[in-house]
Amino acid sequence: MRLLIIGPPGSGKGTQALHIARRLAVPAISTGDIFRANVAAETPMGRIAREYMEAGEYVPDQVTNTMVRDRLSESDCASGFLLDGYPRTLQQVAELETVLAPSDSALDAVIELAVDQDVLIERLLLRARSQGRADDTAEVISRRQELYTAQTAPLTRHYADLGLLHLVDGNGSVEDVAARIALTLDQLLARTTS
């Protein structure tokens, strides 16, 4: 399966992506992890990404698209993948469709995690404290929520129009959310095998 998980920052995408990837035996591809690895290694791409991340802005599409295109061309993605954090804009959706077209493949489904705003902020502040993530300040958190609403939320309409969107309640414990996603995946797998 070729899946995308979306939701606002703090919705638990990264945590749930790991569960989904293990369950489906596909790689979880997180642009956030790719960005942070490049920042830590101080690569030229990482230096560009750091500037945007520290300001709470999205890394430019050109940098992001190149990294994702390269990752999807690796052999472990041949039988499926789970994207986490990409695409974030309609322009990136178009790029992803272009990348997948030569292999005559497309996304099978999009899982959107819906979480209450106060829960999102609480989770992000907790993550900042527990993981020492300097890019999760109160100002950056607020800016990311604004960007998500303005730029990423339109993706839900796009994928809903294509019949690919599956909304999952992201409130509650990691285990509760994982169980809801597992139910959705079971339904998707039943449809693809019938």
PDB file of C-alpha atoms in Angstrom:
ATOM      1  CA  MET A   1       0.000   0.000   0.000  1.00  0.00           C
ATOM      2  CA  ARG A   2       0.990   3.576  -0.678  1.00  0.00           C
ATOM      3  CA  LEU A   3      -0.356   5.750   2.115  1.00  0.00           C
ATOM      4  CA  LEU A   4      -0.167   9.296   3.382  1.00  0.00           C
ATOM      5  CA  ILE A   5      -0.832  10.334   6.972  1.00  0.00           C
ATOM      6  CA  ILE A   6      -1.747  13.964   7.554  1.00  0.00           C
ATOM      7  CA  GLY A   7      -2.810  16.127  10.454  1.00  0.00           C
ATOM      8  CA  PRO A   8      -1.673  19.268  12.206  1.00  0.00           C
ATOM      9  CA  PRO A   9       1.608  19.408  14.110  1.00  0.00           C
ATOM     10  CA  GLY A  10       1.146  17.506  17.365  1.00  0.00           C
ATOM     11  CA  SER A  11      -1.543  15.204  16.002  1.00  0.00           C
ATOM     12  CA  GLY A  12       0.667  12.135  16.480  1.00  0.00           C
ATOM     13  CA  LYS A  13       1.499  11.477  12.830  1.00  0.00           C
ATOM     14  CA  GLY A  14       5.075  10.391  13.519  1.00  0.00           C
ATOM     15  CA  THR A  15       4.134   8.062  16.345  1.00  0.00           C
ATOM     16  CA  GLN A  16       1.271   6.485  14.418  1.00  0.00           C
ATOM     17  CA  ALA A  17       3.318   6.286  11.205  1.00  0.00           C
ATOM     18  CA  LEU A  18       5.727   3.896  12.918  1.00  0.00           C
ATOM     19  CA  HIS A  19       2.848   1.613  13.976  1.00  0.00           C
ATOM     20  CA  ILE A  20       1.323   1.673  10.482  1.00  0.00           C
ATOM     21  CA  ALA A  21       4.645   1.014   8.743  1.00  0.00           C
ATOM     22  CA  ARG A  22       5.372  -1.980  10.972  1.00  0.00           C
ATOM     23  CA  ARG A  23       1.879  -3.362  10.440  1.00  0.00           C
ATOM     24  CA  LEU A  24       2.083  -3.048   6.647  1.00  0.00           C
ATOM     25  CA  ALA A  25       5.830  -3.819   6.351  1.00  0.00           C
ATOM     26  CA  VAL A  26       6.505  -0.626   4.392  1.00  0.00           C
ATOM     27  CA  PRO A  27       8.969   2.192   5.077  1.00  0.00           C
ATOM     28  CA  ALA A  28       7.734   5.261   6.939  1.00  0.00           C
ATOM     29  CA  ILE A  29       9.090   8.327   5.193  1.00  0.00           C
ATOM     30  CA  SER A  30       9.088  11.406   7.403  1.00  0.00           C
ATOM     31  CA  THR A  31      10.275  14.683   5.947  1.00  0.00           C
ATOM     32  CA  GLY A  32      10.742  15.975   9.491  1.00  0.00           C
ATOM     33  CA  ASP A  33      13.220  13.182  10.227  1.00  0.00           C
ATOM     34  CA  ILE A  34      14.999  13.795   6.918  1.00  0.00           C
ATOM     35  CA  PHE A  35      15.239  17.521   7.680  1.00  0.00           C
ATOM     36  CA  ARG A  36      16.533  16.983  11.224  1.00  0.00           C
ATOM     37  CA  ALA A  37      19.136  14.453  10.021  1.00  0.00           C
ATOM     38  CA  ASN A  38      20.409  16.938   7.440  1.00  0.00           C
ATOM     39  CA  VAL A  39      20.469  19.733  10.035  1.00  0.00           C
ATOM     40  CA  ALA A  40      22.412  17.562  12.488  1.00  0.00           C
ATOM     41  CA  ALA A  41      24.910  16.565   9.771  1.00  0.00           C
ATOM     42  CA  GLU A  42      25.190  20.221   8.717  1.00  0.00           C
ATOM     43  CA  THR A  43      24.702  19.366   5.055  1.00  0.00           C
ATOM     44  CA  PRO A  44      24.060  22.224   2.604  1.00  0.00           C
ATOM     45  CA  MET A  45      20.424  21.105   2.442  1.00  0.00           C
ATOM     46  CA  GLY A  46      20.331  20.965   6.239  1.00  0.00           C
ATOM     47  CA  ARG A  47      21.570  24.540   6.568  1.00  0.00           C
ATOM     48  CA  ILE A  48      18.756  25.731   4.293  1.00  0.00           C
ATOM     49  CA  ALA A  49      16.201  23.647   6.182  1.00  0.00           C
ATOM     50  CA  ARG A  50      17.413  24.916   9.595  1.00  0.00           C
ATOM     51  CA  GLU A  51      16.689  28.545   8.717  1.00  0.00           C
ATOM     52  CA  TYR A  52      13.087  27.765   7.847  1.00  0.00           C
ATOM     53  CA  MET A  53      12.502  25.312  10.692  1.00  0.00           C
ATOM     54  CA  GLU A  54      13.770  27.726  13.336  1.00  0.00           C
ATOM     55  CA  ALA A  55      11.397  30.383  12.039  1.00  0.00           C
ATOM     56  CA  GLY A  56       8.467  27.942  12.063  1.00  0.00           C
ATOM     57  CA  GLU A  57       8.221  28.122   8.266  1.00  0.00           C
ATOM     58  CA  TYR A  58       7.952  25.273   5.781  1.00  0.00           C
ATOM     59  CA  VAL A  59      11.156  24.210   4.049  1.00  0.00           C
ATOM     60  CA  PRO A  60      10.949  25.327   0.375  1.00  0.00           C
ATOM     61  CA  ASP A  61       9.235  22.923  -2.004  1.00  0.00           C
ATOM     62  CA  GLN A  62      12.310  22.568  -4.213  1.00  0.00           C
ATOM     63  CA  VAL A  63      14.401  21.174  -1.329  1.00  0.00           C
ATOM     64  CA  THR A  64      11.579  19.023   0.028  1.00  0.00           C
ATOM     65  CA  ASN A  65      10.532  17.643  -3.367  1.00  0.00           C
ATOM     66  CA  THR A  66      14.097  16.625  -4.202  1.00  0.00           C
ATOM     67  CA  MET A  67      14.574  14.795  -0.905  1.00  0.00           C
ATOM     68  CA  VAL A  68      11.244  12.937  -1.196  1.00  0.00           C
ATOM     69  CA  ARG A  69      11.766  12.061  -4.873  1.00  0.00           C
ATOM     70  CA  ASP A  70      15.171  10.579  -4.027  1.00  0.00           C
ATOM     71  CA  ARG A  71      13.738   8.616  -1.108  1.00  0.00           C
ATOM     72  CA  LEU A  72      10.819   7.171  -3.083  1.00  0.00           C
ATOM     73  CA  SER A  73      13.228   5.917  -5.757  1.00  0.00           C
ATOM     74  CA  GLU A  74      14.915   3.596  -3.248  1.00  0.00           C
ATOM     75  CA  SER A  75      14.211  -0.122  -3.588  1.00  0.00           C
ATOM     76  CA  ASP A  76      12.437  -0.529  -0.234  1.00  0.00           C
ATOM     77  CA  CYS A  77       9.590   1.674  -1.533  1.00  0.00           C
ATOM     78  CA  ALA A  78       8.801  -0.582  -4.495  1.00  0.00           C
ATOM     79  CA  SER A  79       6.043  -2.479  -2.676  1.00  0.00           C
ATOM     80  CA  GLY A  80       4.641   0.495  -0.783  1.00  0.00           C
ATOM     81  CA  PHE A  81       5.388   3.295   1.642  1.00  0.00           C
ATOM     82  CA  LEU A  82       3.864   5.600   4.193  1.00  0.00           C
ATOM     83  CA  LEU A  83       4.460   9.326   3.787  1.00  0.00           C
ATOM     84  CA  ASP A  84       4.450  11.478   6.927  1.00  0.00           C
ATOM     85  CA  GLY A  85       4.736  15.235   6.495  1.00  0.00           C
ATOM     86  CA  TYR A  86       4.663  15.267   2.700  1.00  0.00           C
ATOM     87  CA  PRO A  87       2.881  16.531   0.724  1.00  0.00           C
ATOM     88  CA  ARG A  88       1.927  19.633   2.727  1.00  0.00           C
ATOM     89  CA  THR A  89       0.719  21.866  -0.091  1.00  0.00           C
ATOM     90  CA  LEU A  90      -1.290  21.393  -3.268  1.00  0.00           C
ATOM     91  CA  GLN A  91       1.881  22.121  -5.254  1.00  0.00           C
ATOM     92  CA  GLN A  92       3.587  19.218  -3.469  1.00  0.00           C
ATOM     93  CA  VAL A  93       0.556  17.019  -4.224  1.00  0.00           C
ATOM     94  CA  ALA A  94       1.092  17.726  -7.925  1.00  0.00           C
ATOM     95  CA  GLU A  95       4.818  16.914  -7.583  1.00  0.00           C
ATOM     96  CA  LEU A  96       4.055  13.638  -5.798  1.00  0.00           C
ATOM     97  CA  GLU A  97       1.624  12.628  -8.540  1.00  0.00           C
ATOM     98  CA  THR A  98       4.351  13.395 -11.113  1.00  0.00           C
ATOM     99  CA  VAL A  99       6.889  11.304  -9.187  1.00  0.00           C
ATOM    100  CA  LEU A 100       4.515   8.324  -8.922  1.00  0.00           C
ATOM    101  CA  ALA A 101       3.208   8.475 -12.518  1.00  0.00           C
ATOM    102  CA  PRO A 102       6.157   6.726 -14.272  1.00  0.00           C
ATOM    103  CA  SER A 103       5.654   3.610 -12.131  1.00  0.00           C
ATOM    104  CA  ASP A 104       1.912   3.746 -12.848  1.00  0.00           C
ATOM    105  CA  SER A 105       1.175   4.048  -9.138  1.00  0.00           C
ATOM    106  CA  ALA A 106      -0.739   6.462  -6.952  1.00  0.00           C
ATOM    107  CA  LEU A 107      -1.714   6.814  -3.325  1.00  0.00           C
ATOM    108  CA  ASP A 108      -4.116   4.131  -2.098  1.00  0.00           C
ATOM    109  CA  ALA A 109      -5.420   6.118   0.867  1.00  0.00           C
ATOM    110  CA  VAL A 110      -4.906   9.171   3.037  1.00  0.00           C
ATOM    111  CA  ILE A 111      -5.409   8.995   6.796  1.00  0.00           C
ATOM    112  CA  GLU A 112      -6.116  12.319   8.482  1.00  0.00           C
ATOM    113  CA  LEU A 113      -5.746  12.592  12.246  1.00  0.00           C
ATOM    114  CA  ALA A 114      -8.220  15.073  13.730  1.00  0.00           C
ATOM    115  CA  VAL A 115      -7.216  16.432  17.148  1.00  0.00           C
ATOM    116  CA  ASP A 116      -8.619  19.216  19.350  1.00  0.00           C
ATOM    117  CA  GLN A 117      -6.527  22.424  19.304  1.00  0.00           C
ATOM    118  CA  ASP A 118      -5.812  22.477  23.047  1.00  0.00           C
ATOM    119  CA  VAL A 119      -4.609  18.868  22.884  1.00  0.00           C
ATOM    120  CA  LEU A 120      -2.273  19.736  20.003  1.00  0.00           C
ATOM    121  CA  ILE A 121      -0.628  22.571  21.895  1.00  0.00           C
ATOM    122  CA  GLU A 122      -0.278  20.484  25.061  1.00  0.00           C
ATOM    123  CA  ARG A 123       1.337  17.633  23.119  1.00  0.00           C
ATOM    124  CA  LEU A 124       3.789  19.928  21.330  1.00  0.00           C
ATOM    125  CA  LEU A 125       4.909  21.666  24.510  1.00  0.00           C
ATOM    126  CA  LEU A 126       5.375  18.292  26.201  1.00  0.00           C
ATOM    127  CA  ARG A 127       7.375  17.032  23.211  1.00  0.00           C
ATOM    128  CA  ALA A 128       9.571  20.139  23.298  1.00  0.00           C
ATOM    129  CA  ARG A 129      10.387  19.535  26.965  1.00  0.00           C
ATOM    130  CA  SER A 130      10.855  15.772  26.786  1.00  0.00           C
ATOM    131  CA  GLN A 131      12.801  15.613  23.513  1.00  0.00           C
ATOM    132  CA  GLY A 132      14.674  18.884  23.822  1.00  0.00           C
ATOM    133  CA  ARG A 133      13.397  20.016  20.442  1.00  0.00           C
ATOM    134  CA  ALA A 134      14.442  23.626  20.078  1.00  0.00           C
ATOM    135  CA  ASP A 135      12.141  24.051  17.077  1.00  0.00           C
ATOM    136  CA  ASP A 136       9.038  23.605  19.303  1.00  0.00           C
ATOM    137  CA  THR A 137       8.770  26.997  21.034  1.00  0.00           C
ATOM    138  CA  ALA A 138       5.369  28.553  21.764  1.00  0.00           C
ATOM    139  CA  GLU A 139       5.840  31.045  18.902  1.00  0.00           C
ATOM    140  CA  VAL A 140       6.873  28.350  16.441  1.00  0.00           C
ATOM    141  CA  ILE A 141       3.972  26.123  17.512  1.00  0.00           C
ATOM    142  CA  SER A 142       1.485  28.920  16.854  1.00  0.00           C
ATOM    143  CA  ARG A 143       3.062  29.690  13.472  1.00  0.00           C
ATOM    144  CA  ARG A 144       2.976  26.026  12.415  1.00  0.00           C
ATOM    145  CA  GLN A 145      -0.711  25.772  13.307  1.00  0.00           C
ATOM    146  CA  GLU A 146      -1.411  28.862  11.173  1.00  0.00           C
ATOM    147  CA  LEU A 147       0.564  27.412   8.265  1.00  0.00           C
ATOM    148  CA  TYR A 148      -1.205  24.083   8.560  1.00  0.00           C
ATOM    149  CA  THR A 149      -4.618  25.736   8.395  1.00  0.00           C
ATOM    150  CA  ALA A 150      -3.644  27.958   5.474  1.00  0.00           C
ATOM    151  CA  GLN A 151      -1.606  25.567   3.356  1.00  0.00           C
ATOM    152  CA  THR A 152      -2.112  21.953   4.359  1.00  0.00           C
ATOM    153  CA  ALA A 153      -5.810  21.792   5.234  1.00  0.00           C
ATOM    154  CA  PRO A 154      -6.791  22.212   1.539  1.00  0.00           C
ATOM    155  CA  LEU A 155      -5.227  18.785   0.954  1.00  0.00           C
ATOM    156  CA  THR A 156      -8.077  17.206   2.884  1.00  0.00           C
ATOM    157  CA  ARG A 157     -10.571  18.628   0.405  1.00  0.00           C
ATOM    158  CA  HIS A 158      -8.460  17.430  -2.527  1.00  0.00           C
ATOM    159  CA  TYR A 159      -8.105  13.889  -1.206  1.00  0.00           C
ATOM    160  CA  ALA A 160     -11.751  13.778  -0.103  1.00  0.00           C
ATOM    161  CA  ASP A 161     -12.769  14.701  -3.652  1.00  0.00           C
ATOM    162  CA  LEU A 162     -10.662  11.762  -4.906  1.00  0.00           C
ATOM    163  CA  GLY A 163     -12.341   9.409  -2.408  1.00  0.00           C
ATOM    164  CA  LEU A 164      -9.022   8.694  -0.666  1.00  0.00           C
ATOM    165  CA  LEU A 165      -9.493  10.507   2.655  1.00  0.00           C
ATOM    166  CA  HIS A 166     -10.185   8.567   5.856  1.00  0.00           C
ATOM    167  CA  LEU A 167     -10.700  10.753   8.939  1.00  0.00           C
ATOM    168  CA  VAL A 168      -9.542   9.208  12.226  1.00  0.00           C
ATOM    169  CA  ASP A 169     -10.094  10.687  15.691  1.00  0.00           C
ATOM    170  CA  GLY A 170      -6.581  11.473  16.953  1.00  0.00           C
ATOM    171  CA  ASN A 171      -7.615  12.391  20.509  1.00  0.00           C
ATOM    172  CA  GLY A 172      -6.796   9.992  23.321  1.00  0.00           C
ATOM    173  CA  SER A 173      -3.929   7.662  24.071  1.00  0.00           C
ATOM    174  CA  VAL A 174      -1.448   6.406  21.493  1.00  0.00           C
ATOM    175  CA  GLU A 175      -3.014   2.952  21.838  1.00  0.00           C
ATOM    176  CA  ASP A 176      -6.574   4.220  21.314  1.00  0.00           C
ATOM    177  CA  VAL A 177      -5.600   6.130  18.177  1.00  0.00           C
ATOM    178  CA  ALA A 178      -3.578   3.152  16.883  1.00  0.00           C
ATOM    179  CA  ALA A 179      -6.631   0.918  17.334  1.00  0.00           C
ATOM    180  CA  ARG A 180      -8.807   3.343  15.340  1.00  0.00           C
ATOM    181  CA  ILE A 181      -6.220   3.459  12.561  1.00  0.00           C
ATOM    182  CA  ALA A 182      -5.917  -0.345  12.573  1.00  0.00           C
ATOM    183  CA  LEU A 183      -9.670  -0.610  12.033  1.00  0.00           C
ATOM    184  CA  THR A 184      -9.445   1.804   9.092  1.00  0.00           C
ATOM    185  CA  LEU A 185      -6.512  -0.158   7.611  1.00  0.00           C
ATOM    186  CA  ASP A 186      -8.402  -3.440   7.985  1.00  0.00           C
ATOM    187  CA  GLN A 187     -11.303  -1.935   6.024  1.00  0.00           C
ATOM    188  CA  LEU A 188      -8.921  -0.649   3.328  1.00  0.00           C
ATOM    189  CA  LEU A 189      -7.133  -3.980   3.031  1.00  0.00           C
ATOM    190  CA  ALA A 190     -10.451  -5.832   2.827  1.00  0.00           C
ATOM    191  CA  ARG A 191     -11.475  -3.603  -0.079  1.00  0.00           C
ATOM    192  CA  THR A 192      -8.214  -4.053  -1.970  1.00  0.00           C
ATOM    193  CA  THR A 193      -8.275  -7.849  -1.638  1.00  0.00           C
ATOM    194  CA  SER A 194     -11.938  -8.321  -2.534  1.00  0.00           C
TER     195      SER A 194
END
